[in-house]
CSV table of C-alpha atoms and ligand atoms in Angstrom, one decimal:
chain,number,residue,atom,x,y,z
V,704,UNK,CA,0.0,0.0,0.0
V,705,UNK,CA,1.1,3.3,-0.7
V,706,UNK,CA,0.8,6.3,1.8
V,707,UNK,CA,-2.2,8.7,1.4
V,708,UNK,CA,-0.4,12.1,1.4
V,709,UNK,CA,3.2,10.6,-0.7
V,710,UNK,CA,1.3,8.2,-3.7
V,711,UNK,CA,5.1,6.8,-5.0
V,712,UNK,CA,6.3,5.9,-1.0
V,713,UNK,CA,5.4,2.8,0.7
V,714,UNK,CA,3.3,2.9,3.3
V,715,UNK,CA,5.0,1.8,7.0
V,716,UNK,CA,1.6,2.4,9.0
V,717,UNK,CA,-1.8,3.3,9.6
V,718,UNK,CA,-2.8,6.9,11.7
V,719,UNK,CA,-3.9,5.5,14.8
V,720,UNK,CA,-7.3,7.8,14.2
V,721,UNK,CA,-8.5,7.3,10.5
V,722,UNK,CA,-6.8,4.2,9.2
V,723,UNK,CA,-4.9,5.9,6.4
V,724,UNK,CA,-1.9,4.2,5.4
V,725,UNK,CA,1.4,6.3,6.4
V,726,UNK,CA,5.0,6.4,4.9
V,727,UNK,CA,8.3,6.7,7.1
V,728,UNK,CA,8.2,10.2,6.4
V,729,UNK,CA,4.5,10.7,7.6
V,730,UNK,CA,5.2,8.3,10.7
V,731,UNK,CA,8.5,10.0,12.0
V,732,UNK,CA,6.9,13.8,11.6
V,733,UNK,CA,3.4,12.5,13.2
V,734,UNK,CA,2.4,15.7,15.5
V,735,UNK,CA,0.2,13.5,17.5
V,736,UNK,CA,0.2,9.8,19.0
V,737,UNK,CA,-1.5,7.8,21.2
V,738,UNK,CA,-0.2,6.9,24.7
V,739,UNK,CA,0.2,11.3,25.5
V,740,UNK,CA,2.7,11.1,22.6
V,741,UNK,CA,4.4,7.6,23.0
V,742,UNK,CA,2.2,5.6,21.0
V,743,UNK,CA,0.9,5.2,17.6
V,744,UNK,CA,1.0,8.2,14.9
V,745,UNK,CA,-1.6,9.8,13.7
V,746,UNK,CA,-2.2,11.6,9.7
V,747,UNK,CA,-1.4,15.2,9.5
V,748,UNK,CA,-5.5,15.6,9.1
V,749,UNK,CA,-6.1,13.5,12.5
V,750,UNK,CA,-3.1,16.0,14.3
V,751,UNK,CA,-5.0,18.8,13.0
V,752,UNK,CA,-8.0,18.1,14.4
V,753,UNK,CA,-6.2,17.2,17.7
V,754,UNK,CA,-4.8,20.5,17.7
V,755,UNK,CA,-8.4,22.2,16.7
V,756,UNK,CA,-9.6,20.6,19.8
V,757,UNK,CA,-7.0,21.1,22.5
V,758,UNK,CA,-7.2,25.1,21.1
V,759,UNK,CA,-10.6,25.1,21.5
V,760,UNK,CA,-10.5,23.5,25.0
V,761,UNK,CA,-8.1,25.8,26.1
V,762,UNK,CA,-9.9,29.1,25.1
V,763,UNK,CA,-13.6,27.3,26.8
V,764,UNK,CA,-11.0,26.9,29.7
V,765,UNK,CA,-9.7,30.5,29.8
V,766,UNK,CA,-13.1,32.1,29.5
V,767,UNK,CA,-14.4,30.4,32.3
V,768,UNK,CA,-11.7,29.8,34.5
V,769,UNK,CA,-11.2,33.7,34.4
V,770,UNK,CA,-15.0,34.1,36.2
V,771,UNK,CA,-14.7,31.7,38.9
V,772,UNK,CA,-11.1,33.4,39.5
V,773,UNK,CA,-12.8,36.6,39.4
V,774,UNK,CA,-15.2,35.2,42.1
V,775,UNK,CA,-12.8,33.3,44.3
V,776,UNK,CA,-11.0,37.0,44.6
V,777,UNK,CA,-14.1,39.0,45.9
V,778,UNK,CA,-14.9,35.5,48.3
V,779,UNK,CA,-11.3,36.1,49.7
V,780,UNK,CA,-10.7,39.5,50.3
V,781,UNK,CA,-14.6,39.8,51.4
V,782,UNK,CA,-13.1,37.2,53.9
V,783,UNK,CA,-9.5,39.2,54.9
V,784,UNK,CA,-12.0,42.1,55.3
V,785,UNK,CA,-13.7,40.4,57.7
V,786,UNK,CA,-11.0,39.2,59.7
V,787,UNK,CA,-9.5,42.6,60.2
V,788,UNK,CA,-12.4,44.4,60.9
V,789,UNK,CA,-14.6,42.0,63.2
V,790,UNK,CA,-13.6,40.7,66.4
V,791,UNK,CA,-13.9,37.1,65.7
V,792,UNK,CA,-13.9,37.5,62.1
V,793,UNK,CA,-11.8,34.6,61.5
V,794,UNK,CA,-14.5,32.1,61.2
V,795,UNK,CA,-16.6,34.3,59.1
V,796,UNK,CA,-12.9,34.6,57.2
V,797,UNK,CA,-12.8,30.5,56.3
V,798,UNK,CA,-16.7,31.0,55.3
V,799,UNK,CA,-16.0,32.9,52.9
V,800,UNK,CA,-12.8,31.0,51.8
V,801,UNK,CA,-14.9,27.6,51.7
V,802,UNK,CA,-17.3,28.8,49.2
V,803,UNK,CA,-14.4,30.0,47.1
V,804,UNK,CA,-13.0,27.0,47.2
V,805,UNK,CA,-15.7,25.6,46.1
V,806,UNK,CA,-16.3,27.9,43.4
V,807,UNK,CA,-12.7,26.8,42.4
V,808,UNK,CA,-12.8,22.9,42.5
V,809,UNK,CA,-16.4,22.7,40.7
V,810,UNK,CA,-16.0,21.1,37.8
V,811,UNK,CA,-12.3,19.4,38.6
V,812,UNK,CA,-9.0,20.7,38.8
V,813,UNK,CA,-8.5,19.9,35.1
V,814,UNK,CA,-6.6,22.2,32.8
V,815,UNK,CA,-5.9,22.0,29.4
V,816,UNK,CA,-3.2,19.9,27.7
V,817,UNK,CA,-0.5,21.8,25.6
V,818,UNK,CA,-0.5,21.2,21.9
V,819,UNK,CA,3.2,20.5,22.6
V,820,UNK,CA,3.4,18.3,25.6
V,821,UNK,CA,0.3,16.4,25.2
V,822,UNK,CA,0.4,15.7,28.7
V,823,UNK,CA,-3.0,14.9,30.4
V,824,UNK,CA,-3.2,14.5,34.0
V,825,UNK,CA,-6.7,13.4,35.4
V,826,UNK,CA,-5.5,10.2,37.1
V,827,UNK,CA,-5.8,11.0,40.6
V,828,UNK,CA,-9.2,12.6,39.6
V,829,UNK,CA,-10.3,9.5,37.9
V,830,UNK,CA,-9.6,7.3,41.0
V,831,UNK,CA,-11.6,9.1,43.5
V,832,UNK,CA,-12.9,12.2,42.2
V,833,UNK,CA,-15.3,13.2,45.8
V,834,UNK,CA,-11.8,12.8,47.7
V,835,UNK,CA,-10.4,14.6,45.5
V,836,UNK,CA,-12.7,17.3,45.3
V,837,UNK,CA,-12.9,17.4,49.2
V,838,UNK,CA,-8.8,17.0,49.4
V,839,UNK,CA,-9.0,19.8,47.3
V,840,UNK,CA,-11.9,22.3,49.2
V,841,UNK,CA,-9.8,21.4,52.5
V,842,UNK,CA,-6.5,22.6,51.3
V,843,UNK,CA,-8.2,25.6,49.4
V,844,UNK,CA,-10.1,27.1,52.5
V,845,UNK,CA,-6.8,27.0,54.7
V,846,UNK,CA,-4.7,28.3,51.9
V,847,UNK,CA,-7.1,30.3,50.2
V,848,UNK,CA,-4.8,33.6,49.2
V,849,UNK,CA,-1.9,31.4,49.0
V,850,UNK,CA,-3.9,29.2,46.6
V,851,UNK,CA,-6.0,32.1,44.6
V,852,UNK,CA,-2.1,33.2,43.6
V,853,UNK,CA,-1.3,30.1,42.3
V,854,UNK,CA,-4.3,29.9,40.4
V,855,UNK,CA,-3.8,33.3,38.9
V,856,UNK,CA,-0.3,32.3,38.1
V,857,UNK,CA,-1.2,28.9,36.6
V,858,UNK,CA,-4.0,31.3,34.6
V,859,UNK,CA,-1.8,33.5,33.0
V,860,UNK,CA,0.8,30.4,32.3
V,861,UNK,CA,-2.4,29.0,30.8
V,862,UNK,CA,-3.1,32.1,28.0
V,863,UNK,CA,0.7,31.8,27.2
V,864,UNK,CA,0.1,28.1,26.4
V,865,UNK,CA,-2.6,28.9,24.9
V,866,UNK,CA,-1.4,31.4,22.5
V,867,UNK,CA,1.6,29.4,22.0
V,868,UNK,CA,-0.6,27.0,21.0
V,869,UNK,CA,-2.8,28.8,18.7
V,870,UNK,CA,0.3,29.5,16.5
V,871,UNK,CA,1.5,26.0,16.6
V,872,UNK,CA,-2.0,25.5,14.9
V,873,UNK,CA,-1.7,28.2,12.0
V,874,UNK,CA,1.9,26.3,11.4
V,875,UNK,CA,0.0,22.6,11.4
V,876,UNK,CA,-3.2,24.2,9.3
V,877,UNK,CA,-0.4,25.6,6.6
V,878,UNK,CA,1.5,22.1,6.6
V,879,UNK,CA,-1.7,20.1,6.4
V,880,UNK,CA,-2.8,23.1,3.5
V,881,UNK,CA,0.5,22.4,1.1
V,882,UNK,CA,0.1,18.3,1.3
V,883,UNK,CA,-3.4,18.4,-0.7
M,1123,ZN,ZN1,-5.9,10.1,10.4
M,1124,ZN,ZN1,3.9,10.1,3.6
């Protein structure tokens, strides 16, 4: 068989996807495989969707990660407000910092997977996912302006990746473009 995008080279293997039939060439420069990367190749049309869909996560990610950071803010300052102005404000402090944290851990601690790294890490989440989201609501409400810095610091990490990502996109869409 001869591979779908080179007609004169012989085919080595199929995209892990679609089925196509893939030369050398096609297998080696594969964007995206199986296994986070490991495992089988897929065709430059498969990668492209891949790549379609991890952008698109990430910007769905973005938008609404931005309003429940946006929320967890007002919960925690509303709560350090609190503390310094009230007498025993503390426990009216770690109110407020519980329902941030819950705001926070709804919906999983998920973030998007770089076009790049391919890395996907929901395993612990998988396992046990109330412990986790109670592991996670603990830690948040003692922590919570600790945490909420984090967060906006893997936010803004996040729209980097993302827009790194959204050029390594334009660079697949052109490749993908000149092979038909
Ligand atoms: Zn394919
Ligand atoms: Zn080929």
């Amino acid at each position: 068989m001869k591979c779908y995008v080179h007609h004169e080279e012989e085919a080595v293997v199929n995209c892990a996807k679609c089925g196509v039939a893939m030369c050398q060439a096609c297998e080696e420069k594969a964007l995206f495989r199986t296994a986070n990367g490991t495992g089988q190749a897929m065709c430059p049309r498969c990668s492209l969707n891949e790549a379609q869909s991890i952008v698109d996560y990430e910007s769905k990610w973005l938008k609404k990660r931005a309003i429940k950071l946006g929320l967890c803010a007002l919960f925690i300052v509303w709560g350090l407000i609190e503390y310094v102005t009230k007498a025993d404000g503390i426990y009216d402090m770690f109110a407020y910092f519980l329902i941030a944290a819950i705001i926070i851990n709804l919906g999983g601690n998920k973030k998007p997977q770089s076009i790049g790294s391919q890395v996907y890490n929901a395993t612990a989440m998988a396992k046990s996912p109330v412990a986790y989201f109670v592991g996670w609501v603990i830690g948040y409400t003692i922590f919570a302006p600790i945490a909420l810095i984090m967060n906006i610091i893997g936010y803004i990490r996040t729209r980097m990746q993302y827009k790194k990502d959204l050029e390594i996109l334009s660079q697949v869409q052109e490749a993908v473009a000149e092979m038909y």
